[in-house]
Amino acid sequence: MTRQLDDVDRTILRAMTADGRQTVRALARAVGLSEPSVRERLQRLERDGVITGYHAALDPASVDAATAAFVALRFEPGEAAKAVVNERLARETCVLEVYEVAGEDCYWLKVRASGTDALADTLDRIRAIPPVRGTSTTIVLRTVFERPLGPDTGPA
Amino acid sequence: MTRQLDDVDRTILRAMTADGRQTVRALARAVGLSEPSVRERLQRLERDGVITGYHAALDPASVDAATAAFVALRFEPGEAAKAVVNERLARETCVLEVYEVAGEDCYWLKVRASGTDALADTLDRIRAIPPVRGTSTTIVLRTVFERPLGPDTGPA
DNA sequence: GTTGAAAGAGCATAGTT
DNA sequence: AACTATGCTCTTTCAAC
């Protein structure tokens, strides 16, 4: 089982998901503990894999990735086929997320590209992966909001 | 139009999406420029909104959010209804992403919860939003991979 | 774009309770 | 687990080039 988090841990996680570049000192002030204590907790959260990393978030339009789409991907059954698909999808820089979903025998992908042309190119390459049987693409017209996973997400 | 990024900018963005907590000094070594230059570029990228923030990434299981699902949400047309839906969805901590998609007259949501029970509770609350007409939920069985948006994402 | 300097802030490692 | 105390690194802001 995963380690239990207390209120201080959750405060740290809340603060670091909101601003991942703030100093340990600022963090210590936020939680009301000394700097070494907070540092130790932070390091433990990193060691235990609760915090998996820190990432700069980019504006999609500024990096030429304004067009988002979801792609349902059907492909031949079998572990070998799945391995091929996984490996090829990993090489597609426009494919940001890949999920195996229930209900339909397929993957769902989140893709970002500069526009519909680049999206079409990516889809062409995906359809060229041998085990792939077909795709069904849903274009995102507008992002209403996106937020990072936080310590208060799961519990209803 | 958005400002054009050069190779140095892209290297900085690549490094900061991979490790958002590294020091400016380390960044400077990575790009092969002096510290003040890199600092200035980083600040400009932040000011211009290319970098929208820095966030700690959390392990879903460790924060009790192991179950992911996509929800197609149909609701009554009209701006007023949309405003109500947006506001209520923003209050749902399990709802991490909301997109307006083409093809079907609805939203697509990405939801994370501790399990199917908490997911069902969230869906109950979403269905209780007045303009909402129905939902269609697809459970994620496995996350194949997820990666942050980077400077090389968009261009095919 | 560069180097160099100097003050302050932050970090890491102790040793203690 | 928490604290204080310490030396060291990094940041930040100058200047001058």
mmCIF file of N, CA, C and O in Angstrom, chain A residues 22-81:
data_model
loop_
_atom_site.group_PDB
_atom_site.id
_atom_site.type_symbol
_atom_site.label_atom_id
_atom_site.label_comp_id
_atom_site.label_asym_id
_atom_site.label_seq_id
_atom_site.Cartn_x
_atom_site.Cartn_y
_atom_site.Cartn_z
ATOM 1 N N GLN A 22 8.672 27.348 -6.453
ATOM 2 C CA GLN A 22 8.869 28.114 -5.231
ATOM 3 C C GLN A 22 9.949 27.462 -4.369
ATOM 4 O O GLN A 22 10.202 26.265 -4.443
ATOM 5 N N THR A 23 10.589 28.282 -3.545
ATOM 6 C CA THR A 23 11.695 27.809 -2.731
ATOM 7 C C THR A 23 11.181 27.016 -1.533
ATOM 8 O O THR A 23 10.022 27.145 -1.132
ATOM 9 N N VAL A 24 12.074 26.209 -0.990
ATOM 10 C CA VAL A 24 11.743 25.460 0.221
ATOM 11 C C VAL A 24 11.427 26.438 1.354
ATOM 12 O O VAL A 24 10.574 26.183 2.201
ATOM 13 N N ARG A 25 12.106 27.559 1.361
ATOM 14 C CA ARG A 25 11.854 28.578 2.389
ATOM 15 C C ARG A 25 10.412 29.075 2.319
ATOM 16 O O ARG A 25 9.715 29.161 3.331
ATOM 17 N N ALA A 26 9.961 29.404 1.109
ATOM 18 C CA ALA A 26 8.580 29.860 0.942
ATOM 19 C C ALA A 26 7.606 28.764 1.350
ATOM 20 O O ALA A 26 6.582 29.016 1.996
ATOM 21 N N LEU A 27 7.955 27.554 0.989
ATOM 22 C CA LEU A 27 7.136 26.406 1.338
ATOM 23 C C LEU A 27 7.032 26.263 2.858
ATOM 24 O O LEU A 27 5.945 26.017 3.408
ATOM 25 N N ALA A 28 8.171 26.443 3.528
ATOM 26 C CA ALA A 28 8.213 26.328 4.984
ATOM 27 C C ALA A 28 7.323 27.382 5.636
ATOM 28 O O ALA A 28 6.583 27.096 6.582
ATOM 29 N N ARG A 29 7.357 28.595 5.088
ATOM 30 C CA ARG A 29 6.492 29.643 5.619
ATOM 31 C C ARG A 29 5.033 29.281 5.400
ATOM 32 O O ARG A 29 4.181 29.522 6.266
ATOM 33 N N ALA A 30 4.748 28.670 4.242
ATOM 34 C CA ALA A 30 3.350 28.339 3.926
ATOM 35 C C ALA A 30 2.791 27.271 4.868
ATOM 36 O O ALA A 30 1.615 27.321 5.232
ATOM 37 N N VAL A 31 3.620 26.317 5.244
ATOM 38 C CA VAL A 31 3.116 25.240 6.096
ATOM 39 C C VAL A 31 3.363 25.502 7.571
ATOM 40 O O VAL A 31 2.822 24.795 8.428
ATOM 41 N N GLY A 32 4.184 26.521 7.888
ATOM 42 C CA GLY A 32 4.394 26.851 9.285
ATOM 43 C C GLY A 32 5.385 25.946 10.002
ATOM 44 O O GLY A 32 5.322 25.808 11.215
ATOM 45 N N LEU A 33 6.295 25.345 9.237
ATOM 46 C CA LEU A 33 7.334 24.522 9.860
ATOM 47 C C LEU A 33 8.700 25.069 9.474
ATOM 48 O O LEU A 33 8.801 25.974 8.646
ATOM 49 N N SER A 34 9.735 24.520 10.058
ATOM 50 C CA SER A 34 11.089 24.978 9.742
ATOM 51 C C SER A 34 11.520 24.448 8.385
ATOM 52 O O SER A 34 10.974 23.463 7.875
ATOM 53 N N GLU A 35 12.511 25.117 7.849
ATOM 54 C CA GLU A 35 12.995 24.771 6.522
ATOM 55 C C GLU A 35 13.494 23.325 6.419
ATOM 56 O O GLU A 35 13.097 22.609 5.505
ATOM 57 N N PRO A 36 14.347 22.868 7.321
ATOM 58 C CA PRO A 36 14.823 21.479 7.219
ATOM 59 C C PRO A 36 13.698 20.450 7.291
ATOM 60 O O PRO A 36 13.732 19.444 6.574
ATOM 61 N N SER A 37 12.707 20.684 8.122
ATOM 62 C CA SER A 37 11.587 19.740 8.217
ATOM 63 C C SER A 37 10.862 19.633 6.891
ATOM 64 O O SER A 37 10.572 18.534 6.403
ATOM 65 N N VAL A 38 10.581 20.788 6.308
ATOM 66 C CA VAL A 38 9.849 20.806 5.050
ATOM 67 C C VAL A 38 10.684 20.188 3.940
ATOM 68 O O VAL A 38 10.181 19.427 3.112
ATOM 69 N N ARG A 39 11.982 20.476 3.971
ATOM 70 C CA ARG A 39 12.861 19.896 2.963
ATOM 71 C C ARG A 39 12.854 18.373 3.070
ATOM 72 O O ARG A 39 12.779 17.672 2.064
ATOM 73 N N GLU A 40 12.924 17.877 4.298
ATOM 74 C CA GLU A 40 12.930 16.432 4.501
ATOM 75 C C GLU A 40 11.631 15.802 3.984
ATOM 76 O O GLU A 40 11.659 14.764 3.321
ATOM 77 N N ARG A 41 10.517 16.445 4.272
ATOM 78 C CA ARG A 41 9.225 15.925 3.788
ATOM 79 C C ARG A 41 9.175 15.947 2.262
ATOM 80 O O ARG A 41 8.731 14.995 1.627
ATOM 81 N N LEU A 42 9.643 17.043 1.703
ATOM 82 C CA LEU A 42 9.627 17.162 0.243
ATOM 83 C C LEU A 42 10.474 16.058 -0.390
ATOM 84 O O LEU A 42 10.043 15.402 -1.351
ATOM 85 N N GLN A 43 11.657 15.847 0.167
ATOM 86 C CA GLN A 43 12.531 14.797 -0.370
ATOM 87 C C GLN A 43 11.904 13.422 -0.217
ATOM 88 O O GLN A 43 12.032 12.566 -1.079
ATOM 89 N N ARG A 44 11.197 13.210 0.885
ATOM 90 C CA ARG A 44 10.550 11.919 1.073
ATOM 91 C C ARG A 44 9.430 11.735 0.061
ATOM 92 O O ARG A 44 9.252 10.654 -0.501
ATOM 93 N N LEU A 45 8.690 12.797 -0.183
ATOM 94 C CA LEU A 45 7.613 12.723 -1.182
ATOM 95 C C LEU A 45 8.180 12.414 -2.561
ATOM 96 O O LEU A 45 7.562 11.690 -3.349
ATOM 97 N N GLU A 46 9.355 12.956 -2.850
ATOM 98 C CA GLU A 46 10.007 12.662 -4.130
ATOM 99 C C GLU A 46 10.535 11.225 -4.147
ATOM 100 O O GLU A 46 10.316 10.495 -5.112
ATOM 101 N N ARG A 47 11.211 10.828 -3.072
ATOM 102 C CA ARG A 47 11.761 9.464 -2.987
ATOM 103 C C ARG A 47 10.661 8.415 -3.072
ATOM 104 O O ARG A 47 10.813 7.394 -3.735
ATOM 105 N N ASP A 48 9.564 8.664 -2.385
ATOM 106 C CA ASP A 48 8.474 7.678 -2.361
ATOM 107 C C ASP A 48 7.659 7.676 -3.654
ATOM 108 O O ASP A 48 6.720 6.893 -3.794
ATOM 109 N N GLY A 49 7.979 8.587 -4.561
ATOM 110 C CA GLY A 49 7.275 8.601 -5.838
ATOM 111 C C GLY A 49 5.920 9.279 -5.802
ATOM 112 O O GLY A 49 5.152 9.152 -6.751
ATOM 113 N N VAL A 50 5.625 9.990 -4.723
ATOM 114 C CA VAL A 50 4.370 10.755 -4.687
ATOM 115 C C VAL A 50 4.491 11.923 -5.670
ATOM 116 O O VAL A 50 3.590 12.173 -6.464
ATOM 117 N N ILE A 51 5.630 12.614 -5.586
ATOM 118 C CA ILE A 51 5.955 13.628 -6.592
ATOM 119 C C ILE A 51 6.811 12.950 -7.655
ATOM 120 O O ILE A 51 7.895 12.446 -7.364
ATOM 121 N N THR A 52 6.313 12.908 -8.887
ATOM 122 C CA THR A 52 7.035 12.195 -9.950
ATOM 123 C C THR A 52 7.946 13.118 -10.750
ATOM 124 O O THR A 52 8.773 12.642 -11.532
ATOM 125 N N GLY A 53 7.786 14.417 -10.585
ATOM 126 C CA GLY A 53 8.647 15.338 -11.311
ATOM 127 C C GLY A 53 8.106 16.760 -11.251
ATOM 128 O O GLY A 53 7.058 17.018 -10.646
ATOM 129 N N TYR A 54 8.861 17.657 -11.837
ATOM 130 C CA TYR A 54 8.464 19.063 -11.930
ATOM 131 C C TYR A 54 8.579 19.473 -13.390
ATOM 132 O O TYR A 54 9.587 19.174 -14.032
ATOM 133 N N HIS A 55 7.569 20.139 -13.887
ATOM 134 C CA HIS A 55 7.575 20.469 -15.307
ATOM 135 C C HIS A 55 7.075 21.887 -15.544
ATOM 136 O O HIS A 55 6.102 22.311 -14.929
ATOM 137 N N ALA A 56 7.745 22.577 -16.465
ATOM 138 C CA ALA A 56 7.221 23.851 -16.933
ATOM 139 C C ALA A 56 6.008 23.567 -17.808
ATOM 140 O O ALA A 56 6.027 22.648 -18.627
ATOM 141 N N ALA A 57 4.940 24.309 -17.601
ATOM 142 C CA ALA A 57 3.757 24.189 -18.451
ATOM 143 C C ALA A 57 3.831 25.258 -19.529
ATOM 144 O O ALA A 57 4.118 26.420 -19.249
ATOM 145 N N LEU A 58 3.607 24.847 -20.773
ATOM 146 C CA LEU A 58 3.745 25.771 -21.897
ATOM 147 C C LEU A 58 2.390 26.132 -22.478
ATOM 148 O O LEU A 58 1.442 25.351 -22.424
ATOM 149 N N ASP A 59 2.324 27.313 -23.047
ATOM 150 C CA ASP A 59 1.130 27.735 -23.770
ATOM 151 C C ASP A 59 1.111 27.039 -25.132
ATOM 152 O O ASP A 59 2.039 27.238 -25.930
ATOM 153 N N PRO A 60 0.093 26.239 -25.404
ATOM 154 C CA PRO A 60 0.068 25.470 -26.657
ATOM 155 C C PRO A 60 0.275 26.322 -27.902
ATOM 156 O O PRO A 60 1.071 25.976 -28.780
ATOM 157 N N ALA A 61 -0.417 27.455 -27.966
ATOM 158 C CA ALA A 61 -0.318 28.292 -29.155
ATOM 159 C C ALA A 61 1.107 28.798 -29.361
ATOM 160 O O ALA A 61 1.594 28.901 -30.489
ATOM 161 N N SER A 62 1.805 29.094 -28.262
ATOM 162 C CA SER A 62 3.150 29.651 -28.366
ATOM 163 C C SER A 62 4.167 28.647 -28.877
ATOM 164 O O SER A 62 5.240 29.027 -29.342
ATOM 165 N N VAL A 63 3.870 27.351 -28.726
ATOM 166 C CA VAL A 63 4.809 26.345 -29.235
ATOM 167 C C VAL A 63 4.219 25.624 -30.437
ATOM 168 O O VAL A 63 4.575 24.478 -30.716
ATOM 169 N N ASP A 64 3.303 26.314 -31.122
ATOM 170 C CA ASP A 64 2.791 25.793 -32.373
ATOM 171 C C ASP A 64 2.054 24.464 -32.188
ATOM 172 O O ASP A 64 2.233 23.523 -32.962
ATOM 173 N N ALA A 65 1.241 24.408 -31.128
ATOM 174 C CA ALA A 65 0.475 23.193 -30.850
ATOM 175 C C ALA A 65 -0.944 23.571 -30.439
ATOM 176 O O ALA A 65 -1.500 23.065 -29.474
ATOM 177 N N ALA A 66 -1.527 24.480 -31.215
ATOM 178 C CA ALA A 66 -2.826 25.043 -30.841
ATOM 179 C C ALA A 66 -3.981 24.067 -31.062
ATOM 180 O O ALA A 66 -5.015 24.167 -30.421
ATOM 181 N N THR A 67 -3.796 23.117 -31.971
ATOM 182 C CA THR A 67 -4.884 22.196 -32.311
ATOM 183 C C THR A 67 -4.784 20.911 -31.496
ATOM 184 O O THR A 67 -3.776 20.216 -31.568
ATOM 185 N N ALA A 68 -5.830 20.631 -30.733
ATOM 186 C CA ALA A 68 -5.863 19.403 -29.936
ATOM 187 C C ALA A 68 -6.934 18.482 -30.476
ATOM 188 O O ALA A 68 -7.920 18.931 -31.066
ATOM 189 N N ALA A 69 -6.736 17.189 -30.286
ATOM 190 C CA ALA A 69 -7.722 16.216 -30.739
ATOM 191 C C ALA A 69 -7.606 14.935 -29.929
ATOM 192 O O ALA A 69 -6.533 14.623 -29.392
ATOM 193 N N PHE A 70 -8.729 14.237 -29.845
ATOM 194 C CA PHE A 70 -8.725 12.906 -29.254
ATOM 195 C C PHE A 70 -8.874 11.890 -30.378
ATOM 196 O O PHE A 70 -9.688 12.095 -31.294
ATOM 197 N N VAL A 71 -8.098 10.834 -30.302
ATOM 198 C CA VAL A 71 -8.109 9.823 -31.355
ATOM 199 C C VAL A 71 -8.393 8.454 -30.742
ATOM 200 O O VAL A 71 -7.647 8.007 -29.854
ATOM 201 N N ALA A 72 -9.487 7.830 -31.183
ATOM 202 C CA ALA A 72 -9.744 6.433 -30.813
ATOM 203 C C ALA A 72 -9.041 5.568 -31.838
ATOM 204 O O ALA A 72 -9.224 5.751 -33.046
ATOM 205 N N LEU A 73 -8.215 4.651 -31.324
ATOM 206 C CA LEU A 73 -7.352 3.862 -32.194
ATOM 207 C C LEU A 73 -7.675 2.377 -32.040
ATOM 208 O O LEU A 73 -7.552 1.817 -30.957
ATOM 209 N N ARG A 74 -8.116 1.757 -33.130
ATOM 210 C CA ARG A 74 -8.373 0.309 -33.097
ATOM 211 C C ARG A 74 -7.218 -0.420 -33.771
ATOM 212 O O ARG A 74 -6.734 0.033 -34.805
ATOM 213 N N PHE A 75 -6.798 -1.528 -33.172
ATOM 214 C CA PHE A 75 -5.716 -2.306 -33.781
ATOM 215 C C PHE A 75 -5.878 -3.774 -33.428
ATOM 216 O O PHE A 75 -6.644 -4.143 -32.537
ATOM 217 N N GLU A 76 -5.128 -4.593 -34.152
ATOM 218 C CA GLU A 76 -5.239 -6.046 -33.984
ATOM 219 C C GLU A 76 -4.946 -6.481 -32.555
ATOM 220 O O GLU A 76 -4.080 -5.900 -31.907
ATOM 221 N N PRO A 77 -5.623 -7.500 -32.079
ATOM 222 C CA PRO A 77 -5.379 -7.987 -30.724
ATOM 223 C C PRO A 77 -4.022 -8.671 -30.613
ATOM 224 O O PRO A 77 -3.402 -8.999 -31.626
ATOM 225 N N GLY A 78 -3.571 -8.862 -29.391
ATOM 226 C CA GLY A 78 -2.317 -9.563 -29.158
ATOM 227 C C GLY A 78 -1.262 -8.658 -28.561
ATOM 228 O O GLY A 78 -1.209 -7.458 -28.847
ATOM 229 N N GLU A 79 -0.418 -9.235 -27.747
ATOM 230 C CA GLU A 79 0.619 -8.469 -27.056
ATOM 231 C C GLU A 79 1.677 -7.955 -28.016
ATOM 232 O O GLU A 79 2.217 -6.872 -27.835
ATOM 233 N N ALA A 80 1.995 -8.742 -29.033
ATOM 234 C CA ALA A 80 3.022 -8.326 -29.985
ATOM 235 C C ALA A 80 2.579 -7.063 -30.724
ATOM 236 O O ALA A 80 3.348 -6.099 -30.866
ATOM 237 N N ALA A 81 1.316 -7.071 -31.181
ATOM 238 C CA ALA A 81 0.774 -5.906 -31.876
ATOM 239 C C ALA A 81 0.778 -4.688 -30.959
ATOM 240 O O ALA A 81 1.163 -3.576 -31.358
#
